[in-house]
Short mmCIF file of C-alpha atoms in Angstrom, two decimals:
data_model
loop_
_atom_site.label_atom_id
_atom_site.label_comp_id
_atom_site.label_asym_id
_atom_site.label_seq_id
_atom_site.Cartn_x
_atom_site.Cartn_y
_atom_site.Cartn_z
CA MET A 24 -27.47 -29.56 4.08
CA THR A 25 -30.02 -26.78 5.26
CA ARG A 26 -29.02 -23.61 4.69
CA THR A 27 -29.06 -22.62 8.56
CA GLU A 28 -27.11 -25.88 8.53
CA LEU A 29 -23.95 -23.95 6.96
CA LEU A 30 -23.60 -21.27 9.38
CA PRO A 31 -22.33 -22.96 11.86
CA LYS A 32 -20.81 -25.59 9.56
CA LEU A 33 -18.76 -22.51 8.26
CA LEU A 34 -17.74 -21.47 12.20
CA GLU A 35 -16.42 -24.48 13.04
CA LEU A 36 -14.11 -24.77 10.17
CA ALA A 37 -13.19 -21.21 10.72
CA ARG A 38 -12.21 -21.58 14.38
CA ASP A 39 -9.89 -23.94 12.93
CA VAL A 40 -7.72 -22.71 10.52
CA ILE A 41 -7.82 -19.52 12.32
CA GLY A 42 -6.64 -21.77 15.70
CA ASP A 43 -9.04 -19.77 18.15
CA GLU A 44 -11.62 -21.31 19.76
CA ASP A 45 -13.78 -18.47 20.96
CA LEU A 46 -13.87 -16.63 17.16
CA THR A 47 -17.72 -15.84 17.15
CA PHE A 48 -19.53 -14.16 13.71
CA ASP A 49 -23.02 -13.66 12.03
CA GLY A 50 -23.66 -13.32 8.36
CA SER A 51 -24.30 -9.85 8.76
CA THR A 52 -19.96 -9.31 10.58
CA PRO A 53 -17.97 -7.75 7.34
CA PHE A 54 -14.47 -9.94 7.10
CA GLU A 55 -12.30 -7.08 7.40
CA THR A 56 -13.75 -6.93 11.28
CA ILE A 57 -12.62 -10.38 11.77
CA GLU A 58 -8.99 -9.74 13.57
CA GLU A 59 -7.01 -13.03 11.96
CA TRP A 60 -9.13 -13.02 8.19
CA ASP A 61 -6.18 -12.37 6.23
CA SER A 62 -5.48 -12.79 2.90
CA MET A 63 -3.87 -16.27 3.38
CA ASN A 64 -6.87 -18.01 5.70
CA HIS A 65 -9.19 -17.11 3.21
CA VAL A 66 -7.63 -18.72 0.77
CA HIS A 67 -7.07 -21.59 3.59
CA MET A 68 -10.93 -20.73 4.00
CA ILE A 69 -11.13 -21.41 0.70
CA VAL A 70 -9.87 -24.69 0.42
CA ARG A 71 -11.30 -26.19 3.44
CA MET A 72 -14.88 -25.18 2.24
CA GLU A 73 -14.60 -27.13 -0.99
CA LYS A 74 -13.89 -29.67 0.01
CA ALA A 75 -16.31 -29.63 3.61
CA PHE A 76 -19.67 -28.60 1.75
CA GLY A 77 -18.35 -30.58 -1.67
CA ILE A 78 -18.11 -27.73 -4.51
CA ARG A 79 -16.45 -25.59 -5.89
CA PHE A 80 -15.38 -22.22 -6.55
CA ASN A 81 -15.40 -21.23 -10.29
CA ASP A 82 -17.08 -17.58 -10.57
CA ALA A 83 -13.83 -15.59 -9.28
CA ALA A 84 -14.92 -11.82 -9.79
CA ARG A 85 -18.34 -13.52 -7.13
CA LEU A 86 -15.41 -15.02 -4.75
CA GLN A 87 -13.97 -11.35 -4.92
CA SER A 88 -16.95 -9.38 -4.47
CA VAL A 89 -17.55 -11.72 -1.10
CA VAL A 90 -17.88 -8.72 1.72
CA LYS A 91 -20.11 -10.03 4.51
CA VAL A 92 -20.41 -13.72 6.33
CA GLN A 93 -23.91 -14.04 4.85
CA ASP A 94 -22.33 -13.04 1.07
CA LEU A 95 -20.25 -16.07 1.36
CA LEU A 96 -23.16 -18.22 2.93
CA ASP A 97 -25.24 -17.38 0.13
CA PHE A 98 -23.17 -18.53 -2.35
CA ILE A 99 -22.67 -21.54 -0.54
CA ALA A 100 -26.00 -22.14 -0.91
CA ASP A 101 -26.48 -21.45 -4.43
CA LEU A 102 -23.26 -24.06 -5.39
CA LYS A 103 -25.23 -26.96 -3.37
CA GLY A 104 -28.54 -25.98 -5.01
CA ILE A 105 -30.55 -25.35 -1.89
CA MET B 6 6.07 20.99 -7.66
CA GLN B 7 6.30 19.08 -4.24
CA LEU B 8 3.22 18.65 -2.31
CA LEU B 9 5.08 20.36 0.93
CA SER B 10 6.47 24.03 -0.80
CA LEU B 11 5.05 27.95 -0.18
CA GLN B 12 4.48 27.16 -4.30
CA PHE B 13 1.79 24.20 -4.05
CA ALA B 14 0.29 25.76 -0.42
CA LEU B 15 -0.21 28.62 -2.96
CA CYS B 16 -1.56 26.77 -6.09
CA PHE B 17 -4.42 24.37 -3.77
CA ALA B 18 -5.36 27.64 -1.91
CA ALA B 19 -6.57 29.32 -5.15
CA LEU B 20 -7.70 25.86 -6.58
CA LEU B 21 -9.69 25.56 -3.48
CA ALA B 22 -10.82 29.07 -3.19
CA LEU B 23 -13.01 28.27 -6.95
CA TYR B 24 -13.77 24.90 -6.54
CA TRP B 25 -15.90 26.20 -3.41
CA ILE B 26 -17.66 29.03 -5.69
CA ALA B 27 -18.45 26.49 -8.72
CA PRO B 28 -21.65 25.86 -8.32
CA LYS B 29 -22.16 22.69 -10.07
CA LYS B 30 -20.12 19.09 -9.72
CA ALA B 31 -18.84 19.03 -13.22
CA TRP B 32 -17.63 23.18 -12.94
CA GLN B 33 -15.27 20.82 -10.00
CA ASN B 34 -14.72 18.35 -11.74
CA ALA B 35 -13.11 21.04 -14.50
CA LEU B 36 -10.76 22.97 -12.48
CA LEU B 37 -9.48 19.09 -10.85
CA LEU B 38 -8.35 17.65 -13.78
CA VAL B 39 -7.13 21.42 -15.31
CA GLY B 40 -5.01 21.66 -11.58
CA SER B 41 -4.63 17.70 -12.03
CA ILE B 42 -2.64 18.34 -15.66
CA GLY B 43 -1.63 21.17 -14.28
CA PHE B 44 0.41 19.90 -12.11
CA ILE B 45 2.56 16.85 -13.36
CA GLY B 46 3.20 19.28 -16.35
CA THR B 47 5.74 21.22 -13.62
CA HIS B 48 7.20 18.35 -14.45
CA SER B 49 6.92 17.13 -17.32
CA LEU B 50 4.56 17.64 -20.51
CA SER B 51 6.06 14.42 -21.41
CA ALA B 52 4.81 12.66 -19.10
CA ALA B 53 1.08 15.28 -18.81
CA VAL B 54 1.34 13.73 -22.16
CA CYS B 55 1.19 9.83 -21.19
CA VAL B 56 -0.91 10.58 -18.93
CA ILE B 57 -3.85 11.70 -21.13
CA VAL B 58 -2.97 9.24 -23.82
CA SER B 59 -2.92 6.02 -21.41
CA THR B 60 -5.50 6.50 -19.09
CA PHE B 61 -7.50 7.49 -23.24
CA ILE B 62 -6.69 3.11 -23.55
CA GLU B 63 -7.84 2.40 -20.90
CA TRP B 64 -10.77 4.08 -20.88
CA ARG B 65 -12.08 2.21 -24.21
CA LEU B 66 -10.46 -1.14 -22.72
CA ALA B 67 -12.95 -0.77 -19.66
CA LEU B 68 -16.10 -0.25 -22.62
CA ALA B 69 -15.47 -2.69 -24.39
CA MET B 70 -14.88 -5.46 -21.57
CA GLY B 71 -18.11 -3.45 -20.19
CA ALA B 72 -19.82 -4.61 -24.20
CA VAL B 73 -19.29 -8.33 -23.44
CA THR B 74 -20.76 -10.59 -21.23
CA GLU B 75 -18.42 -13.56 -22.77
CA ARG B 76 -15.71 -15.43 -20.34
CA ARG B 77 -13.57 -15.34 -23.55
CA PRO B 78 -14.25 -11.92 -24.77
CA ARG B 79 -14.10 -9.79 -21.01
CA LEU B 80 -10.21 -12.52 -20.48
CA MET B 81 -8.66 -10.98 -23.56
CA VAL B 82 -9.65 -7.65 -23.04
CA LEU B 83 -8.48 -8.16 -19.70
CA TRP B 84 -5.21 -9.64 -20.34
CA GLY B 85 -4.45 -6.40 -23.52
CA SER B 86 -5.25 -3.96 -20.25
CA ILE B 87 -2.43 -6.42 -18.29
CA LEU B 88 -0.26 -6.82 -21.35
CA LEU B 89 0.37 -2.59 -21.85
CA ASN B 90 0.44 -1.63 -18.35
CA VAL B 91 3.73 -3.37 -17.52
CA GLY B 92 5.22 -2.48 -20.60
CA GLN B 93 4.13 0.36 -20.50
CA LEU B 94 6.17 0.34 -16.70
CA ALA B 95 8.78 -2.02 -18.04
CA PHE B 96 9.65 -0.42 -20.49
CA PHE B 97 9.84 3.42 -18.34
CA LYS B 98 11.58 1.70 -15.61
CA TYR B 99 13.58 -0.46 -17.48
CA SER B 100 14.61 0.97 -21.25
CA GLN B 101 18.10 2.79 -19.46
CA PHE B 102 19.16 -0.59 -18.19
CA PHE B 103 18.93 -2.35 -20.96
CA LEU B 104 19.20 -0.29 -24.19
CA PRO B 105 22.48 -0.08 -23.42
CA GLU B 106 23.19 -2.89 -22.92
CA LEU B 107 21.54 -4.32 -26.36
CA ALA B 108 23.30 -1.38 -28.29
CA THR B 109 26.70 -3.08 -26.57
CA VAL B 110 25.81 -6.55 -27.85
CA LEU B 111 25.18 -4.71 -31.55
CA LYS B 112 27.68 -3.03 -32.44
CA PRO B 113 29.87 -5.73 -33.62
CA ALA B 114 26.82 -6.81 -35.20
CA GLY B 115 27.76 -3.46 -37.46
CA ILE B 116 24.06 -2.71 -36.17
CA SER B 117 24.32 1.00 -34.16
CA LEU B 118 21.74 1.46 -32.56
CA HIS B 119 21.31 4.65 -31.20
CA VAL B 120 19.80 4.77 -27.76
CA MET B 121 17.85 8.07 -25.96
CA SER B 122 17.63 8.93 -22.71
CA VAL B 123 13.97 7.61 -21.59
CA LEU B 124 12.68 10.04 -18.94
CA MET B 125 10.42 7.87 -16.11
CA PRO B 126 7.08 10.10 -16.50
CA VAL B 127 6.49 11.23 -11.97
CA GLY B 128 4.33 8.72 -10.08
CA LEU B 129 4.01 6.53 -13.41
CA SER B 130 4.48 3.73 -11.11
CA PHE B 131 0.85 4.65 -8.93
CA TRP B 132 -0.72 5.94 -11.50
CA THR B 133 -0.57 2.53 -13.11
CA LEU B 134 -1.43 0.60 -11.39
CA GLN B 135 -4.38 3.35 -9.70
CA LYS B 136 -5.73 3.17 -13.44
CA MET B 137 -5.97 -0.36 -14.15
CA THR B 138 -8.56 -0.50 -11.67
CA LEU B 139 -10.42 1.20 -15.03
CA THR B 140 -10.44 -1.90 -16.31
CA LEU B 141 -10.43 -4.81 -13.24
CA ASP B 142 -13.09 -3.68 -11.60
CA VAL B 143 -14.97 -3.48 -14.79
CA PHE B 144 -13.38 -7.24 -14.99
CA TYR B 145 -14.88 -8.73 -11.76
CA ARG B 146 -18.11 -7.11 -11.40
CA ARG B 147 -17.66 -4.29 -8.89
CA LYS B 148 -19.22 -1.39 -10.80
CA PRO B 149 -20.49 -0.35 -14.42
CA ALA B 150 -17.25 0.74 -17.15
CA THR B 151 -17.31 4.37 -16.28
CA GLN B 152 -18.65 6.23 -19.87
CA SER B 153 -16.51 9.44 -19.53
CA TYR B 154 -13.59 9.76 -20.61
CA TRP B 155 -12.65 13.56 -18.74
CA GLU B 156 -13.85 11.07 -15.35
CA CYS B 157 -11.66 8.58 -15.87
CA LEU B 158 -8.76 10.91 -16.47
CA LEU B 159 -9.11 12.82 -13.47
CA PHE B 160 -9.18 9.52 -11.33
CA THR B 161 -5.70 9.25 -13.14
CA ALA B 162 -4.21 12.10 -13.06
CA PHE B 163 -5.90 13.24 -9.44
CA PHE B 164 -2.60 14.88 -8.06
CA PRO B 165 -3.12 14.23 -4.40
CA THR B 166 -2.73 10.76 -5.24
CA LEU B 167 -0.64 10.95 -8.62
CA LEU B 168 3.42 11.32 -7.61
CA SER B 169 2.92 8.83 -4.46
CA GLY B 170 -0.46 7.22 -3.92
CA PRO B 171 -2.14 6.41 -1.59
CA ILE B 172 -3.52 3.86 -4.83
CA GLU B 173 -7.35 4.25 -4.84
CA PHE B 174 -9.67 1.67 -6.91
CA SER B 175 -11.82 2.71 -9.29
CA ARG B 176 -14.75 1.99 -7.65
CA LYS B 177 -13.97 3.70 -5.18
CA LEU B 178 -12.95 7.11 -6.05
CA LEU B 179 -14.46 7.28 -9.89
CA PRO B 180 -18.21 7.52 -7.04
CA GLN B 181 -16.83 10.44 -5.55
CA PHE B 182 -16.44 12.45 -9.20
CA GLN B 183 -19.75 11.57 -9.64
CA THR B 184 -21.17 12.75 -6.65
CA ALA B 185 -22.38 16.92 -5.32
CA ARG B 186 -19.92 17.19 -2.49
CA THR B 187 -19.54 19.19 0.42
CA ILE B 188 -17.51 19.55 3.19
CA SER B 189 -18.02 20.66 7.59
CA THR B 190 -16.37 22.60 9.77
CA GLY B 191 -15.32 18.53 10.95
CA GLN B 192 -13.99 17.69 7.81
CA VAL B 193 -11.75 20.49 7.90
CA ALA B 194 -11.01 20.31 11.43
CA GLU B 195 -9.62 16.57 10.21
CA ALA B 196 -7.41 17.96 6.01
CA VAL B 197 -6.20 20.07 9.08
CA TRP B 198 -5.13 16.83 11.58
CA LEU B 199 -3.64 15.02 7.72
CA LEU B 200 -2.29 17.81 7.29
CA ALA B 201 0.18 19.07 9.87
CA MET B 202 1.15 15.38 10.86
CA GLY B 203 1.97 15.19 7.22
CA ALA B 204 4.38 18.54 7.71
CA PHE B 205 5.49 17.09 11.10
CA HIS B 206 6.15 13.56 9.58
CA LYS B 207 7.61 13.75 6.95
CA ALA B 208 9.82 17.98 7.63
CA VAL B 209 10.49 17.39 10.97
CA ILE B 210 10.72 13.28 11.64
CA ALA B 211 11.72 12.27 7.99
CA ASP B 212 14.62 14.95 7.17
CA ASN B 213 15.93 15.17 10.07
CA ILE B 214 16.37 11.42 11.14
CA GLY B 215 17.66 10.38 7.91
CA ALA B 216 20.52 13.71 8.02
CA SER B 217 21.32 10.97 10.76
CA VAL B 218 21.42 8.32 8.85
CA GLU B 219 23.76 9.09 5.87
CA VAL B 220 26.27 9.95 8.53
CA LEU B 221 25.64 6.14 9.86
CA MET B 222 25.53 4.11 7.02
CA ALA B 223 28.56 5.65 5.42
CA PRO B 224 30.97 2.84 4.35
CA GLY B 225 33.53 1.84 7.52
CA HIS B 226 31.49 1.69 10.14
CA SER B 227 30.71 -0.84 12.51
CA GLY B 228 28.16 -2.75 13.14
CA PHE B 229 27.11 -1.21 15.28
CA SER B 230 26.22 1.50 13.05
CA LEU B 231 25.34 -0.21 10.73
CA LEU B 232 22.75 -1.60 13.65
CA ILE B 233 21.68 1.47 14.91
CA GLY B 234 21.56 3.54 10.94
CA ILE B 235 19.00 0.65 9.43
CA TRP B 236 16.63 0.96 12.39
CA ALA B 237 16.97 4.62 12.51
CA TYR B 238 16.08 4.58 8.72
CA ALA B 239 12.94 2.10 8.94
CA VAL B 240 11.87 5.36 11.09
CA GLN B 241 12.46 8.05 8.12
CA ILE B 242 10.88 5.84 5.64
CA TYR B 243 7.95 5.59 7.31
CA ALA B 244 8.01 9.06 8.24
CA ASP B 245 9.29 10.52 4.72
CA PHE B 246 5.97 7.79 3.40
CA ALA B 247 3.43 8.23 5.98
CA GLY B 248 4.50 11.94 5.75
CA TYR B 249 3.48 11.83 1.96
CA SER B 250 -0.59 9.59 2.34
CA TYR B 251 -1.04 12.56 5.80
CA LEU B 252 -0.86 15.73 2.79
CA ALA B 253 -2.61 13.49 0.56
CA ARG B 254 -5.46 12.98 2.58
CA GLY B 255 -5.03 16.07 4.28
CA CYS B 256 -5.52 17.85 0.49
CA ALA B 257 -8.25 15.37 -0.73
CA ARG B 258 -10.38 15.77 2.45
CA LEU B 259 -10.20 19.57 1.62
CA LEU B 260 -11.63 18.71 -1.50
CA GLY B 261 -14.89 16.93 0.05
CA LEU B 262 -13.39 13.48 -0.92
CA ASP B 263 -12.09 10.61 1.42
CA ILE B 264 -8.42 8.56 -0.31
CA THR B 265 -7.79 5.10 1.71
CA GLN B 266 -5.76 5.46 5.06
CA ASN B 267 -2.30 3.71 3.79
CA PHE B 268 -0.19 2.87 7.45
CA LEU B 269 -1.61 1.95 10.60
CA ALA B 270 1.29 2.02 12.66
CA PRO B 271 3.05 -0.94 10.68
CA TYR B 272 5.75 -1.04 13.49
CA LEU B 273 3.90 -2.89 15.93
CA ALA B 274 2.59 -6.05 13.47
CA PRO B 275 3.95 -8.85 15.07
CA ASN B 276 3.60 -10.86 12.35
CA LEU B 277 4.19 -10.12 8.17
CA SER B 278 0.97 -10.73 7.22
CA ASP B 279 -0.05 -8.54 9.71
CA PHE B 280 2.76 -6.30 8.95
CA TRP B 281 1.74 -6.02 4.81
CA LYS B 282 -1.54 -5.33 6.46
CA ARG B 283 -1.09 -1.49 7.87
CA TRP B 284 1.99 -0.57 5.30
CA HIS B 285 1.49 0.86 2.80
CA VAL B 286 -2.45 -0.39 2.57
CA SER B 287 -3.03 0.67 -0.73
CA LEU B 288 -0.68 -1.53 -2.76
CA SER B 289 -0.68 -4.56 -0.88
CA GLY B 290 -3.93 -4.31 -1.28
CA TRP B 291 -3.93 -3.40 -4.59
CA LEU B 292 -1.02 -6.66 -4.85
CA ASN B 293 -3.88 -9.28 -2.81
CA GLU B 294 -6.96 -8.35 -4.97
CA PHE B 295 -5.45 -8.65 -8.31
CA ILE B 296 -2.53 -11.39 -7.96
CA PHE B 297 -2.60 -12.93 -4.53
CA VAL B 298 -5.96 -14.43 -4.13
CA PRO B 299 -6.44 -14.70 -7.99
CA THR B 300 -2.85 -16.49 -8.02
CA SER B 301 -3.68 -19.04 -5.03
CA LEU B 302 -6.71 -20.11 -6.12
CA ALA B 303 -5.51 -21.01 -9.74
CA LEU B 304 -3.39 -23.26 -8.02
CA ARG B 305 -4.80 -24.20 -4.53
CA ASN B 306 -4.65 -27.97 -5.79
CA TRP B 307 -1.43 -27.87 -4.50
CA GLY B 308 -2.84 -27.44 -1.27
CA THR B 309 -0.09 -24.57 1.18
CA MET B 310 2.12 -24.70 -1.61
CA SER B 311 -0.50 -23.27 -4.15
CA ILE B 312 -0.59 -19.98 -0.34
CA ILE B 313 4.10 -19.84 -0.96
CA ALA B 314 3.81 -19.61 -4.83
CA ALA B 315 1.61 -16.73 -4.64
CA VAL B 316 3.02 -15.12 -2.24
CA TRP B 317 6.51 -15.93 -3.81
CA VAL B 318 4.55 -14.25 -7.17
CA THR B 319 2.92 -11.67 -5.53
CA PHE B 320 6.62 -10.30 -3.73
CA LEU B 321 8.81 -10.59 -6.77
CA ALA B 322 6.36 -8.85 -8.14
CA SER B 323 6.51 -5.75 -5.13
CA GLY B 324 9.90 -5.61 -5.28
CA LEU B 325 9.69 -5.19 -9.26
CA TRP B 326 7.04 -2.35 -9.21
CA HIS B 327 9.28 -0.72 -6.49
CA GLY B 328 12.38 -0.45 -8.25
CA THR B 329 14.65 -1.05 -10.92
CA GLY B 330 17.26 -4.27 -10.12
CA MET B 331 18.51 -6.79 -8.44
CA ALA B 332 18.13 -5.20 -4.59
CA TYR B 333 14.77 -4.83 -5.66
CA VAL B 334 14.03 -8.58 -6.44
CA VAL B 335 15.92 -9.24 -3.35
CA TRP B 336 14.15 -7.35 -1.60
CA GLY B 337 10.85 -8.16 -2.42
CA SER B 338 12.51 -12.35 -1.31
CA VAL B 339 13.85 -10.93 2.12
CA HIS B 340 9.26 -10.81 2.34
CA ALA B 341 8.05 -13.24 0.26
CA VAL B 342 11.05 -15.80 2.67
CA GLY B 343 9.62 -13.78 6.12
CA LEU B 344 5.60 -14.95 4.97
CA THR B 345 7.06 -18.36 3.75
CA ILE B 346 8.24 -19.75 6.84
CA PHE B 347 4.97 -17.63 8.41
CA ASN B 348 2.88 -20.34 6.88
CA LEU B 349 5.30 -23.86 6.94
CA THR B 350 4.43 -22.82 11.08
CA HIS B 351 0.41 -22.51 10.99
CA GLY B 352 0.54 -25.17 12.91
CA TRP B 353 2.79 -24.72 15.55
CA ARG B 354 1.33 -21.14 15.84
CA LYS B 355 -1.62 -22.34 16.57
CA ARG B 356 -0.41 -24.72 19.28
CA VAL B 357 1.40 -22.34 20.51
CA LYS B 358 -1.30 -19.76 21.22
CA LYS B 359 -3.87 -21.85 22.31
CA LYS B 360 -0.98 -22.58 24.73
CA TYR B 361 0.02 -19.42 25.98
CA GLY B 362 -2.63 -16.84 24.05
CA SER B 363 -1.71 -13.36 24.09
CA ALA B 364 0.21 -13.04 26.47
CA GLY B 365 2.32 -9.86 26.59
CA TRP B 366 6.53 -11.36 26.46
CA LEU B 367 5.57 -13.50 23.60
CA LYS B 368 3.58 -10.25 21.48
CA TRP B 369 6.65 -7.98 21.74
CA SER B 370 9.51 -10.50 20.90
CA ALA B 371 7.51 -11.47 18.69
CA VAL B 372 6.63 -7.39 16.68
CA ALA B 373 11.13 -7.78 17.29
CA VAL B 374 10.75 -10.49 15.76
CA ASN B 375 8.94 -8.52 12.91
CA PHE B 376 10.24 -4.72 13.04
CA ASN B 377 13.91 -6.70 12.32
CA TRP B 378 12.89 -9.26 9.66
CA VAL B 379 11.98 -6.41 7.70
CA CYS B 380 14.67 -4.02 8.45
CA LEU B 381 16.47 -6.78 7.16
CA GLY B 382 14.97 -6.48 3.88
CA TYR B 383 15.39 -2.16 4.05
CA PHE B 384 19.06 -2.50 3.60
CA PHE B 385 18.65 -4.35 -0.07
CA PHE B 386 15.89 -1.27 -0.53
CA ARG B 387 18.20 1.77 0.82
CA ALA B 388 21.28 0.22 -0.78
CA GLY B 389 19.76 -0.25 -4.03
CA HIS B 390 22.51 -2.65 -4.54
CA VAL B 391 22.70 -5.85 -3.59
CA GLY B 392 26.37 -6.03 -2.80
CA VAL B 393 26.87 -3.27 -0.79
CA ALA B 394 24.01 -4.09 1.33
CA VAL B 395 25.69 -7.42 1.01
CA ASP B 396 28.85 -5.36 2.81
CA GLN B 397 26.50 -3.77 5.16
CA LEU B 398 25.53 -7.66 6.16
CA ARG B 399 28.50 -8.60 6.88
CA SER B 400 30.26 -5.11 8.31
CA LEU B 401 26.71 -5.81 10.68
CA PHE B 402 27.23 -9.94 12.12
CA GLY B 403 30.97 -8.95 11.71
CA HIS B 404 31.96 -5.75 13.47
CA LEU B 405 28.98 -5.93 16.12
CA ASP B 406 30.97 -3.30 18.45
CA TRP B 407 30.53 0.02 20.37
CA ASP B 408 31.30 2.52 17.50
CA PRO B 409 31.63 6.58 18.37
CA VAL B 410 29.68 7.65 15.93
CA VAL B 411 27.05 7.15 16.59
CA GLU B 412 26.97 10.53 18.14
CA ASN B 413 23.31 12.08 17.00
CA TRP B 414 21.42 10.54 19.16
CA ASN B 415 19.07 13.17 20.37
CA VAL B 416 18.45 12.71 17.63
CA ILE B 417 17.09 9.89 16.97
CA VAL B 418 16.44 9.16 20.25
CA PRO B 419 13.64 12.01 20.27
CA CYS B 420 12.27 10.87 16.71
CA THR B 421 12.58 7.28 17.17
CA ALA B 422 10.17 7.86 20.65
CA VAL B 423 7.71 9.71 19.09
CA ILE B 424 6.84 7.97 15.46
CA PHE B 425 6.70 5.19 18.20
CA TRP B 426 4.12 6.90 20.51
CA LEU B 427 1.81 7.89 17.52
CA GLN B 428 1.61 4.46 16.19
CA SER B 429 0.76 3.13 19.48
CA ALA B 430 -1.75 5.71 19.90
CA LEU B 431 -3.29 5.28 16.50
CA ALA B 432 -2.86 1.00 16.81
CA ALA B 433 -5.11 1.60 20.86
CA THR B 434 -7.56 4.12 19.49
CA LYS B 435 -7.83 2.85 15.87
CA ASN B 436 -8.70 6.09 14.66
CA GLU B 437 -6.59 8.13 12.90
CA PHE B 438 -8.24 11.34 13.74
CA TRP B 439 -7.85 10.12 18.01
CA ILE B 440 -6.87 13.66 19.07
CA PHE B 441 -10.51 14.44 19.37
CA GLN B 442 -12.22 12.48 21.18
CA LYS B 443 -9.04 14.76 23.95
CA PRO B 444 -10.52 16.86 25.84
CA ILE B 445 -9.97 21.12 23.81
CA TRP B 446 -6.54 22.18 26.40
CA PHE B 447 -4.67 19.01 24.97
CA ARG B 448 -5.90 19.86 21.69
CA ALA B 449 -4.57 22.99 21.58
CA MET B 450 -1.22 22.17 23.64
CA ALA B 451 -0.89 19.87 20.96
CA TYR B 452 -1.38 22.16 17.85
CA LEU B 453 0.68 24.47 20.38
CA VAL B 454 3.69 21.82 20.39
CA LEU B 455 3.20 20.09 16.11
CA ALA B 456 4.04 23.91 15.46
CA PHE B 457 6.67 24.93 17.77
CA LEU B 458 8.97 21.54 16.68
CA LEU B 459 7.90 22.61 12.26
CA MET B 460 9.29 26.26 13.33
CA ARG B 461 11.63 25.06 15.24
CA PHE B 462 13.11 21.88 13.94
CA TYR B 463 12.01 21.91 10.37
CA ALA B 464 14.64 20.59 7.39
CA PRO B 465 14.88 21.42 4.17
CA ALA B 466 12.51 19.28 2.45
CA ASP B 467 13.98 16.90 -0.10
CA ARG B 468 12.79 15.22 -2.33
CA PHE B 469 9.87 12.64 -0.93
CA ILE B 470 11.25 8.27 -1.08
CA TYR B 471 8.91 7.07 -2.74
CA PHE B 472 8.52 9.62 -5.60
CA GLN B 473 11.94 8.03 -7.93
CA PHE B 474 9.21 4.56 -8.20
#
């Protein structure tokens, strides 16, 4: 998996968790502007991402500092070493 | 000294004049600090001492946290902070309950315990959580530890937020004390709007409808009276608390500072998850960041159960934070049950949404159900005693017949209509300063109407409901 493949996969997961086929975002989108990305869906997403990407978000401090979609993509890329 | 009083207005005006004359931010901070400690001192000197000492310990802990990078010592400092703060809250909030009990238990054993009355420092629940972010923000690497004790003390004691929030994060408010402040005519206009809305919500809506609530929910009334009463209480508590938040934000804005918007039209939320993104935003943000997310992530191997367990931990903590006694635990449990149902129906809700989209009837039905669920919790929150609330609920469902005691329609209906209209305007524009998008004649009329209503219907301000916490 390459870095460019992360965003479409993340979007696919988010559409499924939130239940909105029309959901769209890019790297610059802050999570607080995604209407249904609440704290519960955030946790659902973390569990789904760990399974889908084969990673484990162990750095709680870094996870708490994720503000934009790009922050999350960078975090996943670092954990996967890509 | 209350925020909505002539005494406060005069003191604040004098402070404001000196504040903007002061040539340097250090002088401005010194004035704010003296004003804040003096403000606490008008309530009690022991509270001022408590804030000063408690903040000193927190400042040292935050510095210790910032000085180490290894996980283990950082966790030890974090737990030190948590235990100290939870211990402080538990001692002041619960000692009046458990010390007399302890004295009774020890008496037969011949041990005489002299029980002193312990007065809870003003705003303890609010400033304790705010102060904790000095350490928590350093632990989560959101900001470096602040080197100046005086800035930390100002952050904890900051008078607009001290009594009832909004609860600020150190990473947001502290940097504002560390930079030079300016104020524009636009900010002054916004501050005046916030202060006017605050006074209107508290003195016109909350205190007028509050008198009707007392009548409607008095013992012996029918279920119908209780139903109207609890709906009116929902309006009262919102207007009371939002009114305080407006006043706090207006004062801060006049000082060139920006603090969190605490309410975002909460009664228009279609579910409890959304409600908690709109009601007491600063507390729910704190609980979410420091209790819900860490707990659910720590338990995430449990699947959906991790979220449900985290919801219960969060809302039981919220209940205990709000007040002493089982009624607040039950209030928290009502919300936890609602959110558990919300989580367990995740798949079903997705299918409903797919089938009906965003149909208006579906949305408004959800808003009505959610509002009434929130009101169910209010029975326990308002009563403060489980037995009283259960009796009221029995009457509500057992005698839901017309009651002529509901005679305060001339107060309840306009107050409720105005609150829901203001919430709709806020929800539609997503901008609390929507008034400034209107033509100047509309704004002038709005201020005239507000001034008229304040003069005509100003009810002698009782204490703010959240002041007791």
